[in-house]
XYZ file of C-alpha atoms in Angstrom:
336
model
C -166.668 -82.296 -213.684
C -165.399 -83.904 -210.139
C -163.303 -86.660 -209.734
C -166.563 -88.717 -208.029
C -168.933 -88.075 -210.866
C -168.627 -90.682 -212.731
C -167.232 -94.367 -212.964
C -166.120 -96.750 -210.372
C -165.002 -95.110 -207.053
C -161.503 -94.902 -206.465
C -160.481 -96.462 -202.903
C -157.527 -93.791 -203.230
C -157.697 -90.070 -202.899
C -157.198 -88.743 -206.498
C -157.992 -85.059 -206.594
C -156.845 -84.379 -209.950
C -159.829 -84.764 -212.378
C -157.827 -85.626 -215.503
C -155.614 -88.560 -213.340
C -159.054 -89.677 -211.672
C -160.410 -89.937 -215.013
C -157.708 -92.025 -216.262
C -157.647 -94.377 -213.408
C -161.342 -95.059 -213.896
C -160.976 -95.893 -217.483
C -158.524 -98.391 -217.076
C -160.053 -100.082 -213.646
C -162.972 -100.662 -215.908
C -160.610 -102.507 -218.303
C -159.209 -104.096 -215.521
C -162.421 -105.466 -214.255
C -163.302 -106.718 -217.931
C -160.169 -108.532 -217.939
C -160.620 -110.450 -214.760
C -163.995 -111.338 -216.028
C -162.740 -113.405 -218.435
C -159.482 -114.790 -216.288
C -161.867 -116.188 -214.025
C -164.285 -118.276 -216.612
C -163.381 -122.142 -216.249
C -164.664 -124.513 -218.868
C -166.363 -125.821 -215.900
C -169.633 -123.637 -214.566
C -169.487 -124.217 -210.966
C -165.977 -123.632 -210.857
C -166.738 -120.319 -212.710
C -169.802 -119.399 -210.459
C -167.537 -120.146 -207.202
C -164.871 -118.206 -208.260
C -167.063 -114.973 -209.392
C -168.914 -115.484 -205.927
C -166.544 -112.835 -204.178
C -165.583 -111.162 -206.875
C -169.016 -110.114 -207.713
C -169.736 -108.943 -204.274
C -167.677 -106.018 -204.680
C -164.349 -104.938 -203.168
C -162.619 -101.646 -203.344
C -160.139 -102.806 -205.864
C -157.348 -101.243 -204.136
C -154.487 -103.233 -205.211
C -155.182 -103.230 -208.877
C -155.866 -99.022 -208.261
C -152.451 -98.748 -206.732
C -150.879 -100.727 -209.642
C -152.497 -98.005 -212.033
C -151.761 -95.390 -210.189
C -148.244 -96.287 -209.418
C -147.647 -96.980 -213.485
C -148.333 -93.364 -213.896
C -144.772 -92.787 -213.064
C -143.496 -94.479 -216.185
C -143.507 -93.630 -219.619
C -146.114 -96.634 -220.379
C -148.629 -96.180 -218.037
C -151.623 -97.620 -220.336
C -149.469 -100.769 -221.418
C -151.522 -104.335 -221.320
C -148.620 -105.530 -219.266
C -149.833 -102.966 -216.609
C -153.365 -104.209 -216.973
C -152.137 -107.715 -216.654
C -150.391 -106.870 -213.772
C -153.239 -105.506 -211.866
C -155.358 -108.444 -212.474
C -152.491 -110.416 -211.015
C -152.874 -108.783 -207.737
C -156.093 -108.883 -207.404
C -156.827 -112.827 -208.102
C -154.081 -112.884 -205.461
C -155.853 -111.294 -203.207
C -159.209 -112.884 -204.339
C -157.993 -116.113 -203.473
C -156.076 -115.321 -199.823
C -160.014 -114.356 -199.087
C -161.481 -117.483 -199.870
C -158.976 -119.082 -197.722
C -159.224 -116.254 -194.728
C -162.757 -117.094 -194.653
C -162.157 -120.633 -193.630
C -159.677 -120.425 -191.596
C -162.355 -117.685 -189.417
C -164.771 -119.570 -189.683
C -166.494 -116.604 -191.122
C -170.123 -116.364 -192.640
C -170.001 -113.090 -194.431
C -167.857 -111.473 -196.665
C -168.512 -108.168 -198.347
C -172.126 -108.329 -197.239
C -172.895 -111.593 -199.064
C -172.495 -115.374 -197.782
C -168.712 -116.379 -197.774
C -168.019 -119.361 -200.063
C -167.290 -121.551 -196.910
C -171.108 -120.860 -195.837
C -172.449 -121.017 -199.307
C -170.816 -124.427 -199.655
C -168.412 -125.514 -197.748
C -164.772 -125.640 -196.757
C -163.576 -127.974 -199.151
C -165.159 -125.828 -202.234
C -163.606 -122.708 -200.633
C -160.108 -123.878 -200.070
C -160.116 -125.184 -203.661
C -161.691 -122.100 -205.208
C -158.783 -120.142 -203.578
C -156.135 -122.795 -204.667
C -157.830 -122.571 -208.255
C -157.840 -118.349 -208.466
C -154.115 -118.603 -207.148
C -153.014 -120.699 -210.115
C -154.828 -118.196 -212.438
C -152.767 -115.266 -210.721
C -149.617 -117.570 -211.531
C -150.468 -118.234 -214.985
C -150.812 -114.459 -215.715
C -147.726 -113.982 -214.035
C -145.962 -116.302 -216.364
C -147.154 -114.150 -219.117
C -145.245 -111.121 -217.651
C -142.042 -112.962 -217.808
C -139.282 -114.479 -215.350
C -138.575 -111.113 -213.013
C -142.149 -110.983 -212.382
C -142.568 -114.991 -211.413
C -139.630 -114.762 -208.943
C -141.261 -111.470 -207.256
C -144.817 -113.166 -207.380
C -143.103 -116.057 -205.734
C -141.864 -114.207 -202.994
C -144.943 -112.249 -202.594
C -147.136 -115.691 -202.152
C -144.164 -116.802 -199.462
C -145.056 -113.759 -197.527
C -148.224 -114.039 -197.585
C -148.753 -117.694 -196.665
C -146.107 -117.185 -194.167
C -148.127 -114.143 -192.584
C -151.351 -116.534 -192.433
C -149.540 -119.228 -190.965
C -148.262 -117.496 -188.376
C -151.222 -115.915 -187.471
C -152.593 -119.003 -186.499
C -149.927 -119.919 -183.927
C -148.900 -118.415 -180.681
C -145.295 -116.339 -180.351
C -142.391 -117.873 -178.923
C -142.705 -115.878 -176.021
C -144.262 -112.689 -174.550
C -141.179 -110.325 -175.476
C -141.643 -111.162 -178.966
C -145.534 -111.089 -179.054
C -145.398 -107.315 -180.708
C -142.929 -108.333 -183.168
C -144.513 -111.187 -184.329
C -147.985 -109.178 -184.669
C -145.953 -106.952 -186.905
C -144.351 -110.005 -189.062
C -147.693 -111.336 -189.491
C -149.321 -107.677 -190.747
C -146.252 -107.098 -192.624
C -146.628 -110.860 -194.746
C -150.653 -110.913 -195.012
C -151.344 -107.325 -195.935
C -148.137 -105.127 -196.528
C -146.555 -107.691 -199.080
C -149.035 -107.645 -201.992
C -149.475 -104.187 -201.566
C -145.533 -103.290 -201.761
C -145.772 -105.383 -204.852
C -148.679 -103.676 -206.464
C -146.839 -100.462 -206.415
C -143.393 -102.333 -207.358
C -145.803 -103.988 -210.622
C -146.957 -100.570 -211.669
C -143.887 -98.796 -211.747
C -141.881 -101.729 -213.150
C -144.575 -102.875 -216.231
C -144.718 -99.070 -217.063
C -141.349 -98.867 -217.308
C -140.205 -96.041 -214.546
C -136.616 -95.714 -213.330
C -135.563 -98.501 -210.679
C -135.166 -95.917 -208.068
C -138.612 -95.081 -208.422
C -139.362 -98.974 -208.436
C -137.786 -99.474 -205.015
C -139.004 -96.443 -203.577
C -143.019 -97.275 -204.590
C -142.067 -101.023 -203.364
C -141.137 -99.794 -199.903
C -143.869 -97.168 -199.689
C -146.496 -99.869 -200.616
C -145.121 -102.187 -198.032
C -145.295 -99.474 -195.308
C -148.200 -97.641 -196.098
C -150.125 -101.254 -196.576
C -149.236 -102.560 -192.947
C -149.997 -99.250 -191.229
C -153.639 -99.007 -192.735
C -154.294 -102.759 -191.302
C -152.902 -101.245 -187.958
C -154.839 -98.045 -188.381
C -158.374 -100.640 -189.124
C -157.652 -102.206 -186.056
C -157.017 -99.366 -183.652
C -160.850 -98.053 -185.249
C -161.909 -101.349 -184.449
C -161.486 -100.250 -180.349
C -161.975 -96.534 -180.810
C -165.109 -96.311 -182.783
C -168.042 -95.545 -181.082
C -170.560 -97.028 -183.597
C -170.207 -99.671 -186.623
C -169.280 -96.412 -188.524
C -165.932 -98.229 -189.423
C -167.402 -101.122 -191.371
C -167.451 -103.668 -188.659
C -169.381 -103.741 -184.843
C -166.314 -102.246 -182.436
C -164.671 -104.747 -180.638
C -164.390 -107.476 -182.904
C -161.031 -108.769 -183.012
C -161.233 -108.144 -179.062
C -164.103 -110.868 -179.185
C -162.487 -112.778 -181.373
C -159.244 -112.860 -179.564
C -157.300 -111.413 -182.496
C -154.277 -109.842 -181.215
C -153.783 -106.223 -182.280
C -151.267 -103.717 -181.806
C -153.134 -101.650 -178.679
C -153.829 -104.766 -177.055
C -150.245 -105.812 -176.943
C -149.170 -102.446 -176.039
C -151.333 -102.859 -173.095
C -149.845 -106.185 -172.438
C -146.271 -105.177 -172.770
C -146.965 -101.955 -170.387
C -147.598 -104.392 -167.570
C -149.052 -101.823 -165.345
C -150.725 -102.722 -161.954
C -153.762 -100.655 -162.642
C -154.439 -102.778 -165.806
C -155.106 -105.839 -164.107
C -158.848 -105.484 -164.635
C -158.423 -104.927 -168.214
C -155.954 -107.521 -168.465
C -158.413 -110.155 -166.678
C -161.172 -108.860 -169.283
C -158.962 -109.359 -172.410
C -158.038 -112.831 -171.095
C -161.410 -113.789 -170.319
C -164.826 -114.509 -172.218
C -165.749 -111.324 -174.005
C -168.777 -112.981 -175.711
C -171.208 -110.737 -173.385
C -172.316 -107.354 -174.542
C -171.324 -106.298 -171.060
C -167.703 -107.720 -170.922
C -167.051 -106.473 -174.358
C -168.504 -102.681 -173.181
C -165.976 -102.408 -170.483
C -162.949 -103.550 -172.068
C -163.466 -101.278 -174.785
C -164.085 -98.425 -172.249
C -160.790 -98.980 -170.220
C -158.888 -99.574 -173.758
C -160.106 -96.417 -174.945
C -158.721 -94.513 -172.221
C -155.374 -96.498 -171.790
C -151.942 -94.432 -173.445
C -151.545 -97.676 -175.528
C -154.165 -95.942 -178.209
C -152.274 -92.857 -178.414
C -149.084 -94.951 -178.542
C -150.573 -97.048 -181.470
C -151.682 -93.919 -183.083
C -148.431 -92.502 -183.273
C -146.649 -95.629 -184.400
C -149.414 -95.235 -187.409
C -148.092 -91.875 -187.971
C -144.941 -92.337 -187.321
C -145.241 -95.366 -190.538
C -146.966 -92.940 -192.962
C -144.618 -89.836 -192.421
C -142.111 -92.706 -193.197
C -143.859 -94.034 -196.400
C -144.093 -90.366 -197.559
C -140.782 -89.731 -197.200
C -139.890 -92.202 -199.702
C -141.975 -90.379 -202.242
C -139.293 -87.626 -202.565
C -137.747 -89.728 -205.611
C -141.346 -88.514 -207.464
C -141.771 -85.680 -209.586
C -144.027 -83.193 -207.917
C -147.642 -83.449 -209.215
C -151.001 -85.489 -209.006
C -149.717 -88.611 -208.914
C -147.324 -88.058 -205.602
C -150.105 -85.700 -204.261
C -152.548 -88.745 -204.271
C -150.209 -91.383 -202.894
C -149.533 -88.451 -200.037
C -152.857 -88.149 -199.486
C -153.227 -92.019 -198.868
C -150.594 -91.884 -196.414
C -152.197 -88.923 -194.790
C -155.727 -90.960 -194.388
C -154.020 -94.132 -193.134
C -152.522 -91.501 -190.568
C -155.935 -89.529 -189.664
C -158.422 -92.459 -189.791
C -157.496 -93.566 -186.452
C -158.692 -90.671 -184.465
């Protein structure tokens, strides 16, 4: 039986059949636990909280908790399942707030909560989910509370910084990378850290996996931004140029601006202008795809992925390390 033949799909490339089977079984436990954790005495609160969870999602963060836990002697402990629920509830909560900030109508192919109800419901549902994740974290002890508080601070800081311009054009790239690290890298780092810690892995492995998660998480987001420009169709999961049209700063665009080449005047004009028309967007995409900034952005992701893989040398060779290395390879190659 192949790793893909039964149970929920895995959001990480796990080729070892026994490991894949264990992870699938534990993901089922996580899913059942999540369903219980978002039950409220008020039926409407439960409905609103279940809205995005029922819409699907890859459950990448809880899966990373479970995979990282395989580095310790207690991979199947209740604390590991508990920690997996903490990170997924935190992630879900942030999506409710993201959709309000982005004025999004859809999330995971379904109406966003703010579209189905209104912004007030979406914001308060996100707050409620954050509170549930905090309750669960308290059960894991004071160290987990400290880690979660720091993670939450970074996540929210990243969301705030995304809404404000950098202090100057010279720090625009640094500003963007800080946003990505906060919004995406922080929780993925915590996912890996939680798995190792609550499975009883050595501190050296905890630190390595946390650093791995931080790097590969941010690199994955940047590779997604590159695909938004590079993909010729909606094969990447969204219409090409969505970020451009919405004026979202991404690494390739910031690298174009930093280059400051005279021959980029037309491209800069398009980027600074109205890209609501299909014609203007198509022209901007053609110019961007041909710009050296795309190769520079890809090289950045490849370098970060290799940096993440190098951190895994503290792990014993085997299927767990193979899966984590394979995910870094996916991050590096998906920008092509």
